mmCIF file with all atom_site columns, C-alpha atoms in Angstrom:
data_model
loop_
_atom_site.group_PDB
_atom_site.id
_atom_site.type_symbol
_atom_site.label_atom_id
_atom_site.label_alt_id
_atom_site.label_comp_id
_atom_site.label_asym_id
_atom_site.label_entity_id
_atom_site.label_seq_id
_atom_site.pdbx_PDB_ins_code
_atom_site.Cartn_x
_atom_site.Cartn_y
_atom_site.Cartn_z
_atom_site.occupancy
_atom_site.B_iso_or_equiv
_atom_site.pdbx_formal_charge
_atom_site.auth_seq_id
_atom_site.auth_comp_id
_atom_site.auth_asym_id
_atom_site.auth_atom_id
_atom_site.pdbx_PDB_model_num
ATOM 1   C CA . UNK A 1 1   ? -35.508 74.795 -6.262  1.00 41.00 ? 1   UNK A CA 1
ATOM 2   C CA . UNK A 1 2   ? -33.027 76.759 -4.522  1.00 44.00 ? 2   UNK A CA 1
ATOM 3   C CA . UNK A 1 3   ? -30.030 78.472 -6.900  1.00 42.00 ? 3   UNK A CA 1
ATOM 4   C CA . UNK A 1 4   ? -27.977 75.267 -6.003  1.00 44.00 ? 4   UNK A CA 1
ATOM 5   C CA . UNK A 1 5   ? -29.039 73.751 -9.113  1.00 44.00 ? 5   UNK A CA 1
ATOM 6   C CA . UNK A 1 6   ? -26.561 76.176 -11.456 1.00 59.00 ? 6   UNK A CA 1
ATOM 7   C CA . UNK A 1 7   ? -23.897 74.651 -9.943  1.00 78.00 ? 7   UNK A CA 1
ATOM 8   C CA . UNK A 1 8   ? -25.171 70.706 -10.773 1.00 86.00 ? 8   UNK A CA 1
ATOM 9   C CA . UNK A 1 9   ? -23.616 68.867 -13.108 1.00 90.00 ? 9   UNK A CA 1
ATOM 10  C CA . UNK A 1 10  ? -24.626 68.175 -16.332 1.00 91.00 ? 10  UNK A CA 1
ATOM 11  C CA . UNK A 1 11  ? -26.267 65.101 -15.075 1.00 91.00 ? 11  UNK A CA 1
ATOM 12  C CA . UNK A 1 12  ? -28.300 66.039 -11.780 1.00 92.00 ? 12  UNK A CA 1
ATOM 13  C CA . UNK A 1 13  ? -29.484 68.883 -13.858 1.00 90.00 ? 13  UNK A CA 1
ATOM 14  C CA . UNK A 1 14  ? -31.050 66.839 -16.334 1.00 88.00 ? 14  UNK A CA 1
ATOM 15  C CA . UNK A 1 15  ? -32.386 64.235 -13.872 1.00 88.00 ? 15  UNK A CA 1
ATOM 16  C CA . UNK A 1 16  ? -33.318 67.713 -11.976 1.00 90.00 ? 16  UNK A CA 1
ATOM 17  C CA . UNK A 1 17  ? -31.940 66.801 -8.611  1.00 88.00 ? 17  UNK A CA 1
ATOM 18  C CA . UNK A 1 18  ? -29.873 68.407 -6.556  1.00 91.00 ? 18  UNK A CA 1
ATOM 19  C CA . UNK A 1 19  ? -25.777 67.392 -7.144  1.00 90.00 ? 19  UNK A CA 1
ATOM 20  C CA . UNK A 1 20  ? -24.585 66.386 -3.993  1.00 91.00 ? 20  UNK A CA 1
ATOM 21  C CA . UNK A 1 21  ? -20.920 66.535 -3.258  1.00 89.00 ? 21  UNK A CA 1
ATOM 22  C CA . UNK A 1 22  ? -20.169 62.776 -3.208  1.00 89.00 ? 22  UNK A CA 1
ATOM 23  C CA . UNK A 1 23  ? -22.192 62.797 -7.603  1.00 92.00 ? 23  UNK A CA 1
ATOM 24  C CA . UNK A 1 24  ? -19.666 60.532 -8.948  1.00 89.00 ? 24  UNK A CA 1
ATOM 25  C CA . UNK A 1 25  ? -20.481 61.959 -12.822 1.00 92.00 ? 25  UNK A CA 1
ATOM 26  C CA . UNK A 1 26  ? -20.152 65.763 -11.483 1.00 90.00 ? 26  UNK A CA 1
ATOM 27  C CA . UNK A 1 27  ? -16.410 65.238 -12.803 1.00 90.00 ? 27  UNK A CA 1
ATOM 28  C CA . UNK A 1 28  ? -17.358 63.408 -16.142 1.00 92.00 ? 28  UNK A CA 1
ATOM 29  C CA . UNK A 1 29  ? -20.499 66.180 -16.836 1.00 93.00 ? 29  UNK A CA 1
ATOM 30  C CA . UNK A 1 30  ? -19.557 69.815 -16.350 1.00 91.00 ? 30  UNK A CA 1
ATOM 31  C CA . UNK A 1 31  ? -22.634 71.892 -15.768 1.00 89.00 ? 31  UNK A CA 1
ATOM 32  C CA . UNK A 1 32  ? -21.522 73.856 -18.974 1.00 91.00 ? 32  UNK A CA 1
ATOM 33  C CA . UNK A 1 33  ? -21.517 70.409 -21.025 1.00 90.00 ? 33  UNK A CA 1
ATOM 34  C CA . UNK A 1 34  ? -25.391 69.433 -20.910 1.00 92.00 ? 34  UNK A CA 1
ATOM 35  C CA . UNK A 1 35  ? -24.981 67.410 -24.435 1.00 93.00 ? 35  UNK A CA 1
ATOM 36  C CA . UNK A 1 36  ? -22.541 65.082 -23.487 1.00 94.00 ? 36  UNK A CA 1
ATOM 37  C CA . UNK A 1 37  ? -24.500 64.157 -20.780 1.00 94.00 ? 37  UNK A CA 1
ATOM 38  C CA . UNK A 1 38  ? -27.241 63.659 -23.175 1.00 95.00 ? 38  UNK A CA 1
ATOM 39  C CA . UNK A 1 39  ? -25.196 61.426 -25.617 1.00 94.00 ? 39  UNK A CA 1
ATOM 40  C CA . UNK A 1 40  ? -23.580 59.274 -22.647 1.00 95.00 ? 40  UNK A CA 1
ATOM 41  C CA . UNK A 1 41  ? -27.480 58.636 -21.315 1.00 94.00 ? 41  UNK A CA 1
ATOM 42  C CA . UNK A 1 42  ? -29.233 58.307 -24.763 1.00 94.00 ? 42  UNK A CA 1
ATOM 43  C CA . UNK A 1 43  ? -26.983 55.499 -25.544 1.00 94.00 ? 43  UNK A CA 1
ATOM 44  C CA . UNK A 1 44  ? -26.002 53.901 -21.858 1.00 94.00 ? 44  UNK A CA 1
ATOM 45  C CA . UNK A 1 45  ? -28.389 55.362 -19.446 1.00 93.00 ? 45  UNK A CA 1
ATOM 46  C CA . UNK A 1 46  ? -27.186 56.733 -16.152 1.00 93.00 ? 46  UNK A CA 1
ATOM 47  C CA . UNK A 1 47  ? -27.786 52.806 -14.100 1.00 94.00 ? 47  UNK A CA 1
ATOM 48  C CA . UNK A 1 48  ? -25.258 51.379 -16.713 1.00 95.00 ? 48  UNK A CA 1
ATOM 49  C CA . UNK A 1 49  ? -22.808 54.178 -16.449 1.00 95.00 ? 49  UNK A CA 1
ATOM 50  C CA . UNK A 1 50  ? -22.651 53.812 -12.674 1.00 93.00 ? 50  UNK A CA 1
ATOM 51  C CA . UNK A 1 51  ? -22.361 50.154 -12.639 1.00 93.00 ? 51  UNK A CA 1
ATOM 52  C CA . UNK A 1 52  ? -19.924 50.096 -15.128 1.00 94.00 ? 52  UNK A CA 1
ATOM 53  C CA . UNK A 1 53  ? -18.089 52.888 -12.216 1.00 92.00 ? 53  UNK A CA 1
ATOM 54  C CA . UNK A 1 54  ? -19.025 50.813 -9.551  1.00 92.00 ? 54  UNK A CA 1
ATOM 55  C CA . UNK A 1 55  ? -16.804 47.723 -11.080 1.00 94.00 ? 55  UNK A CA 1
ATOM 56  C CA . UNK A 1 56  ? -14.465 49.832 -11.512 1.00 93.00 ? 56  UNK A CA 1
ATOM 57  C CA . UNK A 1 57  ? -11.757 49.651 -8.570  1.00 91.00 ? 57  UNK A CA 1
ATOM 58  C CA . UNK A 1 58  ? -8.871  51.901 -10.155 1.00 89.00 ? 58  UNK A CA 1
ATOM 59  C CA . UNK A 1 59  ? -9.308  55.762 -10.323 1.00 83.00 ? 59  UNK A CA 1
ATOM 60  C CA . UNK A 1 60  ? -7.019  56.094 -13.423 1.00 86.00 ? 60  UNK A CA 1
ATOM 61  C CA . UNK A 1 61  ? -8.817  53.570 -15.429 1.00 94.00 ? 61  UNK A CA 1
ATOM 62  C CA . UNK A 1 62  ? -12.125 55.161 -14.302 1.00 92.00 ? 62  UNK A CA 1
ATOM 63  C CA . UNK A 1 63  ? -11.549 58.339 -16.035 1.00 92.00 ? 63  UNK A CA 1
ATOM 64  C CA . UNK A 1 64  ? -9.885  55.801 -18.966 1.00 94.00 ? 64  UNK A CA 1
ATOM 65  C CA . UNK A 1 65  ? -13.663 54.265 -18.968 1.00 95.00 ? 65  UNK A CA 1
ATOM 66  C CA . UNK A 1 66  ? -15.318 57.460 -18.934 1.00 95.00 ? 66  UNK A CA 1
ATOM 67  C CA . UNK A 1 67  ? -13.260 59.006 -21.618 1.00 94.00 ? 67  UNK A CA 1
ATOM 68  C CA . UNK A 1 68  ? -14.696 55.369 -23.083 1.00 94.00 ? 68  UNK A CA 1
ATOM 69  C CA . UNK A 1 69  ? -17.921 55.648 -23.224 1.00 95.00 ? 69  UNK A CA 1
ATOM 70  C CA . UNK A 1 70  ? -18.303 59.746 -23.751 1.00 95.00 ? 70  UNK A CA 1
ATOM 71  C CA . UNK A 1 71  ? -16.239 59.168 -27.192 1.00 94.00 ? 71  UNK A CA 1
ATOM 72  C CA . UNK A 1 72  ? -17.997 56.336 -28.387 1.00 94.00 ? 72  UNK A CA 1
ATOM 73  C CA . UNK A 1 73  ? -21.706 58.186 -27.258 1.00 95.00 ? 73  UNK A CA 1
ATOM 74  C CA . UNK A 1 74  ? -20.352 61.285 -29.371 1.00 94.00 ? 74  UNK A CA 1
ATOM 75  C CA . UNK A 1 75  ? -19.462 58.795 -31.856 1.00 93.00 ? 75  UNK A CA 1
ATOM 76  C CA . UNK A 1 76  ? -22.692 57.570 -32.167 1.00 93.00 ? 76  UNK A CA 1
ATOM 77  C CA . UNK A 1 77  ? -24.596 60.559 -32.440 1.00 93.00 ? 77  UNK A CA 1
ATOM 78  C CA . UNK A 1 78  ? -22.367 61.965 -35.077 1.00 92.00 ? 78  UNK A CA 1
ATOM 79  C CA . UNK A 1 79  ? -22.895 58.547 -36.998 1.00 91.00 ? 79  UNK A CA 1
ATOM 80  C CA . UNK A 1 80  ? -26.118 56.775 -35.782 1.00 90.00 ? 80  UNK A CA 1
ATOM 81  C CA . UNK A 1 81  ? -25.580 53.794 -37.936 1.00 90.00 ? 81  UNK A CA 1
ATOM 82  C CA . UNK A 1 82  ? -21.959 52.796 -36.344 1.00 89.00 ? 82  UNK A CA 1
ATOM 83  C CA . UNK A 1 83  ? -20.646 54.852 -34.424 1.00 88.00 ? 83  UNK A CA 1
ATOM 84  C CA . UNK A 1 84  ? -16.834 54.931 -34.070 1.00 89.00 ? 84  UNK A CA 1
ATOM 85  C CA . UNK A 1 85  ? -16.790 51.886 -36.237 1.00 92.00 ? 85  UNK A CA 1
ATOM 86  C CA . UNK A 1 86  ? -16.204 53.178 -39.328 1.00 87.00 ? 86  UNK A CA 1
ATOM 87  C CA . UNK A 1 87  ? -12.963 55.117 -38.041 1.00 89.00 ? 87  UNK A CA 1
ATOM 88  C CA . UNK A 1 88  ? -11.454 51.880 -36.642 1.00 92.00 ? 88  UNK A CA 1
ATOM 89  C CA . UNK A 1 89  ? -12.057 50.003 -39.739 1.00 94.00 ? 89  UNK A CA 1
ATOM 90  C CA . UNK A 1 90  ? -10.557 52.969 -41.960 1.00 92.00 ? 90  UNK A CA 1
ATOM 91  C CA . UNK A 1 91  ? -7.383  53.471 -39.423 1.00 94.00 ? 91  UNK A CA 1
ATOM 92  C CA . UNK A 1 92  ? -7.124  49.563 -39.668 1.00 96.00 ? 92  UNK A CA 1
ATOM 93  C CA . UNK A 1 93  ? -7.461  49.770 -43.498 1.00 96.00 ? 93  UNK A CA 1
ATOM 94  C CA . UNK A 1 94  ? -4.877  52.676 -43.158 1.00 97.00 ? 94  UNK A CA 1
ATOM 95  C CA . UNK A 1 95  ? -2.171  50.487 -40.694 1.00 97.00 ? 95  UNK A CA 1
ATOM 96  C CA . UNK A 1 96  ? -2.660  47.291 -43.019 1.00 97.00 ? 96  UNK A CA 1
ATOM 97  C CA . UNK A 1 97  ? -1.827  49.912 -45.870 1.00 97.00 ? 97  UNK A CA 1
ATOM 98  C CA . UNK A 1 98  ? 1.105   51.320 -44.334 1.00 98.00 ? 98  UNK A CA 1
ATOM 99  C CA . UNK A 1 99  ? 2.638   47.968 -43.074 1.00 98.00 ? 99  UNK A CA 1
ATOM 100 C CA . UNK A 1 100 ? 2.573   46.902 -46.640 1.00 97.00 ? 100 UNK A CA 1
ATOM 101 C CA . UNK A 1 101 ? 4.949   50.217 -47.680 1.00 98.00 ? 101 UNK A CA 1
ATOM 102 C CA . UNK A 1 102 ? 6.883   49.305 -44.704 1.00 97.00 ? 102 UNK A CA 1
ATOM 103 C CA . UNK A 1 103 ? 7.632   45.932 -46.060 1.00 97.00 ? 103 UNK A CA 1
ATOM 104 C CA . UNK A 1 104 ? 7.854   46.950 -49.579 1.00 96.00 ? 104 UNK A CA 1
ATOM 105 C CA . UNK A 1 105 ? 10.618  49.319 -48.326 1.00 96.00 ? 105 UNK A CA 1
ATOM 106 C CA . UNK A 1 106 ? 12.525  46.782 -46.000 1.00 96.00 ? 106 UNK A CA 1
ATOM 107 C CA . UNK A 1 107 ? 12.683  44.974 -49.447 1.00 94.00 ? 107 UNK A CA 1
ATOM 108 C CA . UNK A 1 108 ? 14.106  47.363 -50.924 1.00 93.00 ? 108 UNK A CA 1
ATOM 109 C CA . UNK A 1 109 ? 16.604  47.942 -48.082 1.00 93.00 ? 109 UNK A CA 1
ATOM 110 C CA . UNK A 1 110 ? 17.354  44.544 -47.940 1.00 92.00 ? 110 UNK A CA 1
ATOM 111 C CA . UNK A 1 111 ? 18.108  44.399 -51.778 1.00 91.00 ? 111 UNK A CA 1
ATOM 112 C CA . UNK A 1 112 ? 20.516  47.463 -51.439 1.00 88.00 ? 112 UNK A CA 1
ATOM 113 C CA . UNK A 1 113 ? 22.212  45.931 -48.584 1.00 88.00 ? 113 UNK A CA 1
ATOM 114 C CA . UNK A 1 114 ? 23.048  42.671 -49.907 1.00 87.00 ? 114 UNK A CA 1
ATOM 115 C CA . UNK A 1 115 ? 24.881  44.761 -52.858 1.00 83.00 ? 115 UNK A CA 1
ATOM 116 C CA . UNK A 1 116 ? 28.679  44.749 -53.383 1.00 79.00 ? 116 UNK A CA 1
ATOM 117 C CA . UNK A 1 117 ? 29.664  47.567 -52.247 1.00 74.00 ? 117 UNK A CA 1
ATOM 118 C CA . UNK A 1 118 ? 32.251  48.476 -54.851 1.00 67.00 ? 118 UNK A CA 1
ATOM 119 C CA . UNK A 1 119 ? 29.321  47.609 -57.461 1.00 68.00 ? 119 UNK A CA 1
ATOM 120 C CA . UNK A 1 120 ? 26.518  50.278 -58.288 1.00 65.00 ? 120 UNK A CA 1
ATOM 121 C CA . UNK A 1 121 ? 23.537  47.938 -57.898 1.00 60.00 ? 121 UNK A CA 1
ATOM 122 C CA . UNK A 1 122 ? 20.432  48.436 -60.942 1.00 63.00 ? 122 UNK A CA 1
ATOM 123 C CA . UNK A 1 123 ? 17.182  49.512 -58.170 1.00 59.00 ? 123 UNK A CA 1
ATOM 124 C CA . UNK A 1 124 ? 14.212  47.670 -58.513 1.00 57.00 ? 124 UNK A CA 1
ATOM 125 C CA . UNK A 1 125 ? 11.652  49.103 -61.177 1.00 54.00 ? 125 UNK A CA 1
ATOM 126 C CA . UNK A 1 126 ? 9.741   52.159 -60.470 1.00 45.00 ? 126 UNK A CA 1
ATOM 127 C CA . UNK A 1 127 ? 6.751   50.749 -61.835 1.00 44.00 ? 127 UNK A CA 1
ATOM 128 C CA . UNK A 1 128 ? 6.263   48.013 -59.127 1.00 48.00 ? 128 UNK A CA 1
ATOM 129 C CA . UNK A 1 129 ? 7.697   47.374 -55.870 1.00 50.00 ? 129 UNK A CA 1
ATOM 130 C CA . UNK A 1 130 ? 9.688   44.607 -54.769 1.00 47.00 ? 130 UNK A CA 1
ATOM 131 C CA . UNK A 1 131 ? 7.741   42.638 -52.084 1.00 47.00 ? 131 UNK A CA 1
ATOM 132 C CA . UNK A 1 132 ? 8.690   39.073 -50.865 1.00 45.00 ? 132 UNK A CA 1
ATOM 133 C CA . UNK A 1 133 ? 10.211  38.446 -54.591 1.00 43.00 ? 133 UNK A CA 1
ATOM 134 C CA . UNK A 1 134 ? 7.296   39.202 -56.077 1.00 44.00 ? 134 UNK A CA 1
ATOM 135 C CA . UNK A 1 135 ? 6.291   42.446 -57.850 1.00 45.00 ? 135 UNK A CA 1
ATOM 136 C CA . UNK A 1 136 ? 3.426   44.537 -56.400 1.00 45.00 ? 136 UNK A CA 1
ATOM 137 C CA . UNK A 1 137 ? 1.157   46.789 -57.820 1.00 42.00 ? 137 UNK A CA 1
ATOM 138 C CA . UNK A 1 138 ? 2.804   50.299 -58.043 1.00 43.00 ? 138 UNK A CA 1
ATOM 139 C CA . UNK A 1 139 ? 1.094   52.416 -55.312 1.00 43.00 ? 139 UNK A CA 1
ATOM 140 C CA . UNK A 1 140 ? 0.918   55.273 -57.499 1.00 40.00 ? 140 UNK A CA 1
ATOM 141 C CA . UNK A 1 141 ? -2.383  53.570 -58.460 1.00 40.00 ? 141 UNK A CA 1
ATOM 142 C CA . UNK A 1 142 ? -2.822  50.836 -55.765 1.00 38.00 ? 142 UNK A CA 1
ATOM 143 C CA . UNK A 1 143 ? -2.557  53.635 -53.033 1.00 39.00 ? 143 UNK A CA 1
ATOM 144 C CA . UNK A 1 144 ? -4.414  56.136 -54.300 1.00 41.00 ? 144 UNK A CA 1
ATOM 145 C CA . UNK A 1 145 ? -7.772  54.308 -55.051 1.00 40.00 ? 145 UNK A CA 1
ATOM 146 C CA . UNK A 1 146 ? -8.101  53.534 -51.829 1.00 40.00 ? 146 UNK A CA 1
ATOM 147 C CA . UNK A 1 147 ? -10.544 55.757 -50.096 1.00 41.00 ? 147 UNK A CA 1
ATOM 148 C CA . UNK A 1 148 ? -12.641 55.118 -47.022 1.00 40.00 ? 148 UNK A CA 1
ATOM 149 C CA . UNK A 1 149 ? -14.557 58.355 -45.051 1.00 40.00 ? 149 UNK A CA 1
ATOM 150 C CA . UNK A 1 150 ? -12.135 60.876 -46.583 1.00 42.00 ? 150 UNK A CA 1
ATOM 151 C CA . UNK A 1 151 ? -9.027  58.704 -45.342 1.00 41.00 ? 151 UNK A CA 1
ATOM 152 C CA . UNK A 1 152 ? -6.690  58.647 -48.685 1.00 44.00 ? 152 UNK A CA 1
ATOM 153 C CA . UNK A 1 153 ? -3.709  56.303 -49.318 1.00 43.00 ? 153 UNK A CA 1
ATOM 154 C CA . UNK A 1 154 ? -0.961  57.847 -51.563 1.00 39.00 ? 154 UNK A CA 1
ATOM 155 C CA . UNK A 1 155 ? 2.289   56.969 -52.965 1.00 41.00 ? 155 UNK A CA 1
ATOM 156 C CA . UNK A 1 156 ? 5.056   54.685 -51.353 1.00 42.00 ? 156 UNK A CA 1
ATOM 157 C CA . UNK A 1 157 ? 5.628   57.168 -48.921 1.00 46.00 ? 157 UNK A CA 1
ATOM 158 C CA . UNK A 1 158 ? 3.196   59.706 -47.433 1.00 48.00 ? 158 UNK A CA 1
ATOM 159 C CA . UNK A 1 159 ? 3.147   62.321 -45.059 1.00 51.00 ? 159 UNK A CA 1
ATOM 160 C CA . UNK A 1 160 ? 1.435   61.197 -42.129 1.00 50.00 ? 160 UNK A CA 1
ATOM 161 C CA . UNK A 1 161 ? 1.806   64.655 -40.354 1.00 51.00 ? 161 UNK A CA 1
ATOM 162 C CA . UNK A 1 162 ? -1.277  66.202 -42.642 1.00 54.00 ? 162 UNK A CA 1
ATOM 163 C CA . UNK A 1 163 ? -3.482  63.355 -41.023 1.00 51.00 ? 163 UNK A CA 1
ATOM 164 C CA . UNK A 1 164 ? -1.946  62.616 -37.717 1.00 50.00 ? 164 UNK A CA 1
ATOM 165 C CA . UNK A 1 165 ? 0.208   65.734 -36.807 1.00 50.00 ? 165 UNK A CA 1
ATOM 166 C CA . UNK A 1 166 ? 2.554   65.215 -33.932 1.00 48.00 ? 166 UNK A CA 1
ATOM 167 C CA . UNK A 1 167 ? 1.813   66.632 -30.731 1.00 47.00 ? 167 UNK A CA 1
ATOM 168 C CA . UNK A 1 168 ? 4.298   69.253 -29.768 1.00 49.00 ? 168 UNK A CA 1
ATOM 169 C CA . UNK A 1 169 ? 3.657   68.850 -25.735 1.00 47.00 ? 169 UNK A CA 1
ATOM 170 C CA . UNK A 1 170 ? 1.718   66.824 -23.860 1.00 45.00 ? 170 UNK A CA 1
ATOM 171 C CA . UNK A 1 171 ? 0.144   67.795 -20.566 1.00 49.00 ? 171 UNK A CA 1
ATOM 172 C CA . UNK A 1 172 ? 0.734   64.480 -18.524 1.00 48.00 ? 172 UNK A CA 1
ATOM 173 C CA . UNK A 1 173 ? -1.408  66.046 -15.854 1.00 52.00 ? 173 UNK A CA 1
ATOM 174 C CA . UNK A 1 174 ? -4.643  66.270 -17.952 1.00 52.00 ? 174 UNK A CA 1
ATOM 175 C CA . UNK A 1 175 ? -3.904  63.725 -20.577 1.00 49.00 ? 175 UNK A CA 1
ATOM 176 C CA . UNK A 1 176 ? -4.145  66.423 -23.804 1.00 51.00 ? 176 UNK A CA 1
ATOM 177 C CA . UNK A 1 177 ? -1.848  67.143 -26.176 1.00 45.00 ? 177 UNK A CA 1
ATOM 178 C CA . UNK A 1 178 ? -1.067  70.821 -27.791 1.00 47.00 ? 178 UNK A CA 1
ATOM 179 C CA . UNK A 1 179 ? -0.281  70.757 -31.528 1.00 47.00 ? 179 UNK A CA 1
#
């Protein structure tokens, strides 16, 4: 082999053959990024990764389906057993938990705003929230035993910024965010 082969992607130089300039994974599999290849082939194999490229008539949503499939195969080999499936069900776990508090605190918005307003209205109990009439289980202790993959629910309101910080720019050229 000639010294050609440093410059291969990820992919040709595992399948040791030589990248030509029309590889359509050169730009998914850096040379310096041998692993990912290695996930992304482990779990899909190179024929389904082209096919699923070849299908594929839009550019943008090609990268969108690489970006796809290299998460999920890093997924996997973190987690063998289900891959990015237990972070979807504990963010979904997470939203169901937080549209709860949101409704528990439109009720309590909605309570305060259907107040006299020359009359100092008595708030609903801090032990339990007032939800659809009813009263819920404080989250002081419905909250806080939740606990999935080291995702924690805490009191009526959280900060969100600990677990999901915001992005302070985002790079619309490459798609990443700086925090």
């Amino acid at each position: 082999m000639t010294g050609r082969t440093s410059n291969a992607c990820a992919a040709c130089k595992y399948q040791r053959r030589k990248c030509k300039p029309e590889c359509q994974l050169s730009q998914y599999f850096p040379s310096h990024q041998p692993s990912v290849f290695k996930n992304v082939h482990k779990l899909f194999g190179v024929k389904n990764v082209l096919s699923i490229l070849k299908n594929i008539q839009n550019p943008n949503q090609k990268d969108d389906a690489m970006t796809s499939i290299i998460y999920e195969a890093n997924m996997r080999k973190m987690f063998p057993v289900r891959g990015c499936c237990h972070l979807i069900d504990a963010y979904s776990a997470e939203v169901k938990l937080l549209e709860e508090e949101l409704r528990a605190v439109r009720s309590q918005i909605e309570f305060y705003r259907n107040q006299p307003y020359n009359q100092h209205p008595t708030p609903p109990s801090t032990s339990s929230l007032w939800f659809d009439s009813q009263a819920m289980t404080p989250p002081s202790t419905y909250l806080q035993s939740y606990q999935t993959d080291g995702l924690q629910g805490a009191g009526i309101v959280q900060n969100h910024e600990d677990v999901h910080p915001t992005p302070d720019f985002i790079d619309d050229n490459s798609n990443q965010f700086y925090i």
